[in-house]
Amino acid sequence: MKKLMTLGLAAVMAFSLAACSSGSSSGKADGVYTAEMDDAAAEAAHGWRDTLTVEYKDGKVVSATFESYDADGNKKSETTAETYPMDPHPSEWIPQLSENIQKAGTAKKIDTIAGATLASDDARALMEAIEKDGKAGETIQVSAAQ
């Protein structure tokens, strides 16, 4: 009888653990995680450093902000068509990419933005780094994809 009771208790505990983990899409602790491309990647991107900040709550992404900064801290999304002639302009696709990241909740599901393929690839690399090595409150450096 004790063996049966112990087995039943073990099954209930295992089920409870499985139920808890299934509600969490990432397993990340609550907090804000940041990743940015390293110096070599920024140099290859003409001085623009892609950065991703993701907030997790209850193991799920509740906000995501993708942005690219120059050496002076200026945001690519705030450039003008005269200073950064790109079609579509970053003021259009950067907010959309941030939204895609938040909705996806994981690097594997981030949709590519047409006309911003390299930035979309960087967003996936940044998100993968956060998922794998990110620590709340710290910024991690990510190398450009090979």
GROMACS .gro file of N, CA, C and O in nm, residues 6-91:
model
  344
    6THR      N    1   0.316   0.598  -0.267
    6THR     CA    2   0.437   0.669  -0.308
    6THR      C    3   0.439   0.688  -0.459
    6THR      O    4   0.472   0.797  -0.509
    7LEU      N    5   0.403   0.586  -0.532
    7LEU     CA    6   0.398   0.594  -0.677
    7LEU      C    7   0.294   0.698  -0.722
    7LEU      O    8   0.319   0.778  -0.812
    8GLY      N    9   0.180   0.698  -0.658
    8GLY     CA   10   0.074   0.794  -0.691
    8GLY      C   11   0.118   0.937  -0.661
    8GLY      O   12   0.094   1.028  -0.740
    9LEU      N   13   0.185   0.957  -0.548
    9LEU     CA   14   0.235   1.089  -0.511
    9LEU      C   15   0.342   1.137  -0.611
    9LEU      O   16   0.341   1.253  -0.651
   10ALA      N   17   0.429   1.046  -0.651
   10ALA     CA   18   0.532   1.080  -0.749
   10ALA      C   19   0.467   1.120  -0.882
   10ALA      O   20   0.513   1.214  -0.948
   11ALA      N   21   0.365   1.050  -0.922
   11ALA     CA   22   0.296   1.082  -1.048
   11ALA      C   23   0.231   1.219  -1.040
   11ALA      O   24   0.237   1.298  -1.135
   12VAL      N   25   0.169   1.251  -0.927
   12VAL     CA   26   0.106   1.382  -0.909
   12VAL      C   27   0.210   1.492  -0.914
   12VAL      O   28   0.191   1.596  -0.978
   13MET      N   29   0.325   1.471  -0.850
   13MET     CA   30   0.432   1.571  -0.850
   13MET      C   31   0.486   1.591  -0.992
   13MET      O   32   0.509   1.704  -1.035
   14ALA      N   33   0.507   1.483  -1.065
   14ALA     CA   34   0.557   1.492  -1.201
   14ALA      C   35   0.457   1.567  -1.289
   14ALA      O   36   0.495   1.652  -1.371
   15PHE      N   37   0.330   1.538  -1.274
   15PHE     CA   38   0.226   1.607  -1.350
   15PHE      C   39   0.225   1.755  -1.318
   15PHE      O   40   0.212   1.840  -1.406
   16SER      N   41   0.240   1.790  -1.189
   16SER     CA   42   0.241   1.929  -1.147
   16SER      C   43   0.358   2.004  -1.210
   16SER      O   44   0.343   2.117  -1.258
   17LEU      N   45   0.475   1.942  -1.212
   17LEU     CA   46   0.592   2.006  -1.272
   17LEU      C   47   0.571   2.025  -1.423
   17LEU      O   48   0.606   2.128  -1.479
   18ALA      N   49   0.516   1.927  -1.488
   18ALA     CA   50   0.491   1.937  -1.632
   18ALA      C   51   0.391   2.048  -1.661
   18ALA      O   52   0.405   2.124  -1.756
   19ALA      N   53   0.289   2.060  -1.580
   19ALA     CA   54   0.188   2.164  -1.599
   19ALA      C   55   0.248   2.302  -1.581
   19ALA      O   56   0.218   2.394  -1.655
   20CYS      N   57   0.336   2.316  -1.482
   20CYS     CA   58   0.400   2.445  -1.459
   20CYS      C   59   0.488   2.484  -1.576
   20CYS      O   60   0.489   2.598  -1.620
   21SER      N   61   0.564   2.390  -1.628
   21SER     CA   62   0.657   2.425  -1.735
   21SER      C   63   0.585   2.448  -1.867
   21SER      O   64   0.633   2.523  -1.950
   22SER      N   65   0.470   2.388  -1.889
   22SER     CA   66   0.401   2.406  -2.016
   22SER      C   67   0.341   2.545  -2.029
   22SER      O   68   0.322   2.594  -2.138
   23GLY      N   69   0.314   2.614  -1.918
   23GLY     CA   70   0.260   2.748  -1.925
   23GLY      C   71   0.366   2.852  -1.954
   23GLY      O   72   0.338   2.967  -1.979
   24SER      N   73   0.491   2.814  -1.952
   24SER     CA   74   0.601   2.905  -1.973
   24SER      C   75   0.660   2.881  -2.110
   24SER      O   76   0.710   2.774  -2.137
   25SER      N   77   0.657   2.985  -2.194
   25SER     CA   78   0.706   2.966  -2.329
   25SER      C   79   0.857   2.966  -2.337
   25SER      O   80   0.914   2.914  -2.431
   26SER      N   81   0.925   3.023  -2.239
   26SER     CA   82   1.069   3.034  -2.250
   26SER      C   83   1.144   2.977  -2.131
   26SER      O   84   1.260   2.943  -2.143
   27GLY      N   85   1.080   2.974  -2.016
   27GLY     CA   86   1.151   2.933  -1.896
   27GLY      C   87   1.236   3.044  -1.839
   27GLY      O   88   1.305   3.026  -1.740
   28LYS      N   89   1.236   3.162  -1.900
   28LYS     CA   90   1.314   3.275  -1.852
   28LYS      C   91   1.248   3.333  -1.728
   28LYS      O   92   1.126   3.344  -1.720
   29ALA      N   93   1.331   3.371  -1.632
   29ALA     CA   94   1.281   3.436  -1.512
   29ALA      C   95   1.230   3.575  -1.549
   29ALA      O   96   1.274   3.635  -1.647
   30ASP      N   97   1.137   3.625  -1.471
   30ASP     CA   98   1.086   3.760  -1.493
   30ASP      C   99   1.202   3.859  -1.490
   30ASP      O  100   1.294   3.847  -1.409
   31GLY      N  101   1.197   3.955  -1.579
   31GLY     CA  102   1.300   4.058  -1.582
   31GLY      C  103   1.321   4.112  -1.721
   31GLY      O  104   1.254   4.072  -1.817
   32VAL      N  105   1.416   4.204  -1.731
   32VAL     CA  106   1.449   4.268  -1.857
   32VAL      C  107   1.585   4.218  -1.903
   32VAL      O  108   1.682   4.221  -1.828
   33TYR      N  109   1.589   4.170  -2.027
   33TYR     CA  110   1.709   4.111  -2.087
   33TYR      C  111   1.749   4.195  -2.208
   33TYR      O  112   1.663   4.235  -2.286
   34THR      N  113   1.879   4.218  -2.223
   34THR     CA  114   1.927   4.299  -2.335
   34THR      C  115   2.043   4.229  -2.404
   34THR      O  116   2.131   4.173  -2.337
   35ALA      N  117   2.043   4.235  -2.535
   35ALA     CA  118   2.153   4.184  -2.616
   35ALA      C  119   2.182   4.286  -2.724
   35ALA      O  120   2.091   4.352  -2.775
   36GLU      N  121   2.309   4.300  -2.757
   36GLU     CA  122   2.348   4.391  -2.865
   36GLU      C  123   2.456   4.327  -2.949
   36GLU      O  124   2.532   4.242  -2.901
   37MET      N  125   2.460   4.368  -3.074
   37MET     CA  126   2.562   4.317  -3.164
   37MET      C  127   2.698   4.371  -3.119
   37MET      O  128   2.707   4.482  -3.067
   38ASP      N  129   2.803   4.292  -3.140
   38ASP     CA  130   2.937   4.331  -3.095
   38ASP      C  131   2.997   4.437  -3.188
   38ASP      O  132   2.937   4.478  -3.287
   39ASP      N  133   3.120   4.482  -3.154
   39ASP     CA  134   3.185   4.588  -3.230
   39ASP      C  135   3.205   4.552  -3.377
   39ASP      O  136   3.187   4.636  -3.465
   40ALA      N  137   3.244   4.428  -3.403
   40ALA     CA  138   3.267   4.386  -3.542
   40ALA      C  139   3.137   4.393  -3.623
   40ALA      O  140   3.137   4.437  -3.738
   41ALA      N  141   3.027   4.351  -3.564
   41ALA     CA  142   2.898   4.357  -3.633
   41ALA      C  143   2.856   4.502  -3.657
   41ALA      O  144   2.805   4.535  -3.764
   42ALA      N  145   2.880   4.589  -3.557
   42ALA     CA  146   2.845   4.730  -3.573
   42ALA      C  147   2.930   4.794  -3.683
   42ALA      O  148   2.879   4.873  -3.764
   43GLU      N  149   3.057   4.758  -3.688
   43GLU     CA  150   3.143   4.812  -3.793
   43GLU      C  151   3.095   4.766  -3.931
   43GLU      O  152   3.090   4.845  -4.026
   44ALA      N  153   3.057   4.640  -3.942
   44ALA     CA  154   3.007   4.587  -4.069
   44ALA      C  155   2.875   4.653  -4.109
   44ALA      O  156   2.841   4.659  -4.227
   45ALA      N  157   2.800   4.704  -4.011
   45ALA     CA  158   2.671   4.770  -4.037
   45ALA      C  159   2.688   4.922  -4.046
   45ALA      O  160   2.596   4.997  -4.013
   46HIS      N  161   2.807   4.966  -4.089
   46HIS     CA  162   2.834   5.108  -4.109
   46HIS      C  163   2.817   5.190  -3.981
   46HIS      O  164   2.769   5.303  -3.985
   47GLY      N  165   2.852   5.128  -3.869
   47GLY     CA  166   2.849   5.200  -3.741
   47GLY      C  167   2.719   5.188  -3.664
   47GLY      O  168   2.709   5.239  -3.552
   48TRP      N  169   2.621   5.118  -3.718
   48TRP     CA  170   2.494   5.102  -3.648
   48TRP      C  171   2.497   4.972  -3.568
   48TRP      O  172   2.528   4.866  -3.621
   49ARG      N  173   2.464   4.980  -3.438
   49ARG     CA  174   2.464   4.863  -3.349
   49ARG      C  175   2.320   4.824  -3.316
   49ARG      O  176   2.247   4.897  -3.250
   50ASP      N  177   2.279   4.706  -3.365
   50ASP     CA  178   2.145   4.655  -3.337
   50ASP      C  179   2.139   4.607  -3.192
   50ASP      O  180   2.231   4.540  -3.143
   51THR      N  181   2.029   4.643  -3.126
   51THR     CA  182   2.010   4.611  -2.985
   51THR      C  183   1.867   4.562  -2.965
   51THR      O  184   1.774   4.613  -3.026
   52LEU      N  185   1.853   4.463  -2.879
   52LEU     CA  186   1.721   4.409  -2.847
   52LEU      C  187   1.705   4.404  -2.696
   52LEU      O  188   1.791   4.351  -2.625
   53THR      N  189   1.595   4.460  -2.648
   53THR     CA  190   1.560   4.454  -2.506
   53THR      C  191   1.426   4.385  -2.495
   53THR      O  192   1.329   4.425  -2.561
   54VAL      N  193   1.422   4.279  -2.414
   54VAL     CA  194   1.302   4.197  -2.400
   54VAL      C  195   1.266   4.188  -2.253
   54VAL      O  196   1.353   4.164  -2.168
   55GLU      N  197   1.138   4.205  -2.224
   55GLU     CA  198   1.090   4.187  -2.087
   55GLU      C  199   1.006   4.059  -2.079
   55GLU      O  200   0.917   4.038  -2.161
   56TYR      N  201   1.039   3.976  -1.980
   56TYR     CA  202   0.964   3.853  -1.955
   56TYR      C  203   0.884   3.869  -1.827
   56TYR      O  204   0.930   3.928  -1.730
   57LYS      N  205   0.763   3.816  -1.830
   57LYS     CA  206   0.679   3.809  -1.711
   57LYS      C  207   0.608   3.674  -1.717
   57LYS      O  208   0.550   3.640  -1.821
   58ASP      N  209   0.615   3.600  -1.610
   58ASP     CA  210   0.556   3.466  -1.605
   58ASP      C  211   0.607   3.378  -1.718
   58ASP      O  212   0.533   3.298  -1.776
   59GLY      N  213   0.736   3.396  -1.753
   59GLY     CA  214   0.799   3.313  -1.854
   59GLY      C  215   0.764   3.348  -1.997
   59GLY      O  216   0.803   3.278  -2.089
   60LYS      N  217   0.693   3.457  -2.017
   60LYS     CA  218   0.651   3.496  -2.153
   60LYS      C  219   0.699   3.637  -2.184
   60LYS      O  220   0.711   3.721  -2.096
   61VAL      N  221   0.723   3.663  -2.312
   61VAL     CA  222   0.764   3.795  -2.356
   61VAL      C  223   0.644   3.889  -2.347
   61VAL      O  224   0.540   3.863  -2.408
   62VAL      N  225   0.660   3.997  -2.270
   62VAL     CA  226   0.552   4.095  -2.259
   62VAL      C  227   0.585   4.225  -2.332
   62VAL      O  228   0.496   4.305  -2.360
   63SER      N  229   0.714   4.247  -2.361
   63SER     CA  230   0.752   4.361  -2.444
   63SER      C  231   0.886   4.331  -2.509
   63SER      O  232   0.967   4.255  -2.455
   64ALA      N  233   0.905   4.390  -2.625
   64ALA     CA  234   1.031   4.374  -2.698
   64ALA      C  235   1.058   4.504  -2.774
   64ALA      O  236   0.969   4.558  -2.838
   65THR      N  237   1.181   4.552  -2.762
   65THR     CA  238   1.221   4.673  -2.832
   65THR      C  239   1.349   4.646  -2.909
   65THR      O  240   1.453   4.621  -2.850
   66PHE      N  241   1.338   4.650  -3.040
   66PHE     CA  242   1.453   4.640  -3.128
   66PHE      C  243   1.486   4.780  -3.174
   66PHE      O  244   1.396   4.857  -3.209
   67GLU      N  245   1.614   4.815  -3.170
   67GLU     CA  246   1.658   4.946  -3.217
   67GLU      C  247   1.803   4.934  -3.263
   67GLU      O  248   1.873   4.841  -3.223
   68SER      N  249   1.844   5.027  -3.344
   68SER     CA  250   1.982   5.034  -3.390
   68SER      C  251   2.034   5.173  -3.356
   68SER      O  252   1.965   5.273  -3.383
   69TYR      N  253   2.155   5.179  -3.296
   69TYR     CA  254   2.213   5.304  -3.250
   69TYR      C  255   2.346   5.330  -3.320
   69TYR      O  256   2.423   5.236  -3.343
   70ASP      N  257   2.373   5.458  -3.348
   70ASP     CA  258   2.506   5.492  -3.399
   70ASP      C  259   2.598   5.519  -3.281
   70ASP      O  260   2.556   5.509  -3.165
   71ALA      N  261   2.723   5.554  -3.308
   71ALA     CA  262   2.822   5.575  -3.201
   71ALA      C  263   2.784   5.689  -3.107
   71ALA      O  264   2.828   5.692  -2.992
   72ASP      N  265   2.702   5.782  -3.155
   72ASP     CA  266   2.659   5.894  -3.071
   72ASP      C  267   2.531   5.866  -2.995
   72ASP      O  268   2.480   5.953  -2.925
   73GLY      N  269   2.476   5.745  -3.012
   73GLY     CA  270   2.353   5.708  -2.942
   73GLY      C  271   2.225   5.747  -3.015
   73GLY      O  272   2.116   5.735  -2.960
   74ASN      N  273   2.238   5.792  -3.139
   74ASN     CA  274   2.119   5.827  -3.217
   74ASN      C  275   2.048   5.700  -3.263
   74ASN      O  276   2.112   5.603  -3.302
   75LYS      N  277   1.915   5.704  -3.261
   75LYS     CA  278   1.835   5.590  -3.304
   75LYS      C  279   1.814   5.592  -3.455
   75LYS      O  280   1.779   5.696  -3.511
   76LYS      N  281   1.830   5.477  -3.516
   76LYS     CA  282   1.806   5.466  -3.661
   76LYS      C  283   1.660   5.495  -3.693
   76LYS      O  284   1.629   5.554  -3.797
   77SER      N  285   1.569   5.458  -3.604
   77SER     CA  286   1.426   5.480  -3.628
   77SER      C  287   1.388   5.628  -3.627
   77SER      O  288   1.280   5.664  -3.672
   78GLU      N  289   1.478   5.713  -3.576
   78GLU     CA  290   1.450   5.856  -3.570
   78GLU      C  291   1.526   5.936  -3.675
   78GLU      O  292   1.522   6.058  -3.674
   79THR      N  293   1.595   5.866  -3.767
   79THR     CA  294   1.663   5.936  -3.875
   79THR      C  295   1.561   5.990  -3.974
   79THR      O  296   1.444   5.949  -3.973
   80THR      N  297   1.606   6.078  -4.059
   80THR     CA  298   1.517   6.130  -4.164
   80THR      C  299   1.551   6.059  -4.295
   80THR      O  300   1.656   5.996  -4.308
   81ALA      N  301   1.465   6.073  -4.391
   81ALA     CA  302   1.489   6.014  -4.522
   81ALA      C  303   1.613   6.075  -4.587
   81ALA      O  304   1.682   6.009  -4.664
   82GLU      N  305   1.645   6.199  -4.552
   82GLU     CA  306   1.764   6.265  -4.607
   82GLU      C  307   1.892   6.209  -4.543
   82GLU      O  308   1.993   6.191  -4.610
   83THR      N  309   1.888   6.182  -4.414
   83THR     CA  310   2.008   6.133  -4.345
   83THR      C  311   2.024   5.983  -4.355
   83THR      O  312   2.135   5.932  -4.343
   84TYR      N  313   1.914   5.911  -4.377
   84TYR     CA  314   1.921   5.765  -4.392
   84TYR      C  315   1.822   5.723  -4.499
   84TYR      O  316   1.709   5.683  -4.470
   85PRO      N  317   1.862   5.733  -4.626
   85PRO     CA  318   1.771   5.702  -4.736
   85PRO      C  319   1.754   5.550  -4.756
   85PRO      O  320   1.837   5.485  -4.815
   86MET      N  321   1.649   5.499  -4.703
   86MET     CA  322   1.619   5.355  -4.714
   86MET      C  323   1.470   5.341  -4.738
   86MET      O  324   1.390   5.415  -4.681
   87ASP      N  325   1.433   5.246  -4.821
   87ASP     CA  326   1.292   5.220  -4.846
   87ASP      C  327   1.265   5.072  -4.824
   87ASP      O  328   1.321   4.989  -4.897
   88PRO      N  329   1.186   5.033  -4.725
   88PRO     CA  330   1.113   5.122  -4.634
   88PRO      C  331   1.208   5.187  -4.533
   88PRO      O  332   1.314   5.134  -4.502
   89HIS      N  333   1.167   5.301  -4.483
   89HIS     CA  334   1.248   5.376  -4.387
   89HIS      C  335   1.244   5.305  -4.251
   89HIS      O  336   1.143   5.244  -4.214
   90PRO      N  337   1.355   5.311  -4.177
   90PRO     CA  338   1.359   5.246  -4.045
   90PRO      C  339   1.248   5.289  -3.950
   90PRO      O  340   1.207   5.210  -3.864
   91SER      N  341   1.197   5.409  -3.966
   91SER     CA  342   1.086   5.453  -3.879
   91SER      C  343   0.961   5.369  -3.901
   91SER      O  344   0.874   5.362  -3.815
   0.00000   0.00000   0.00000
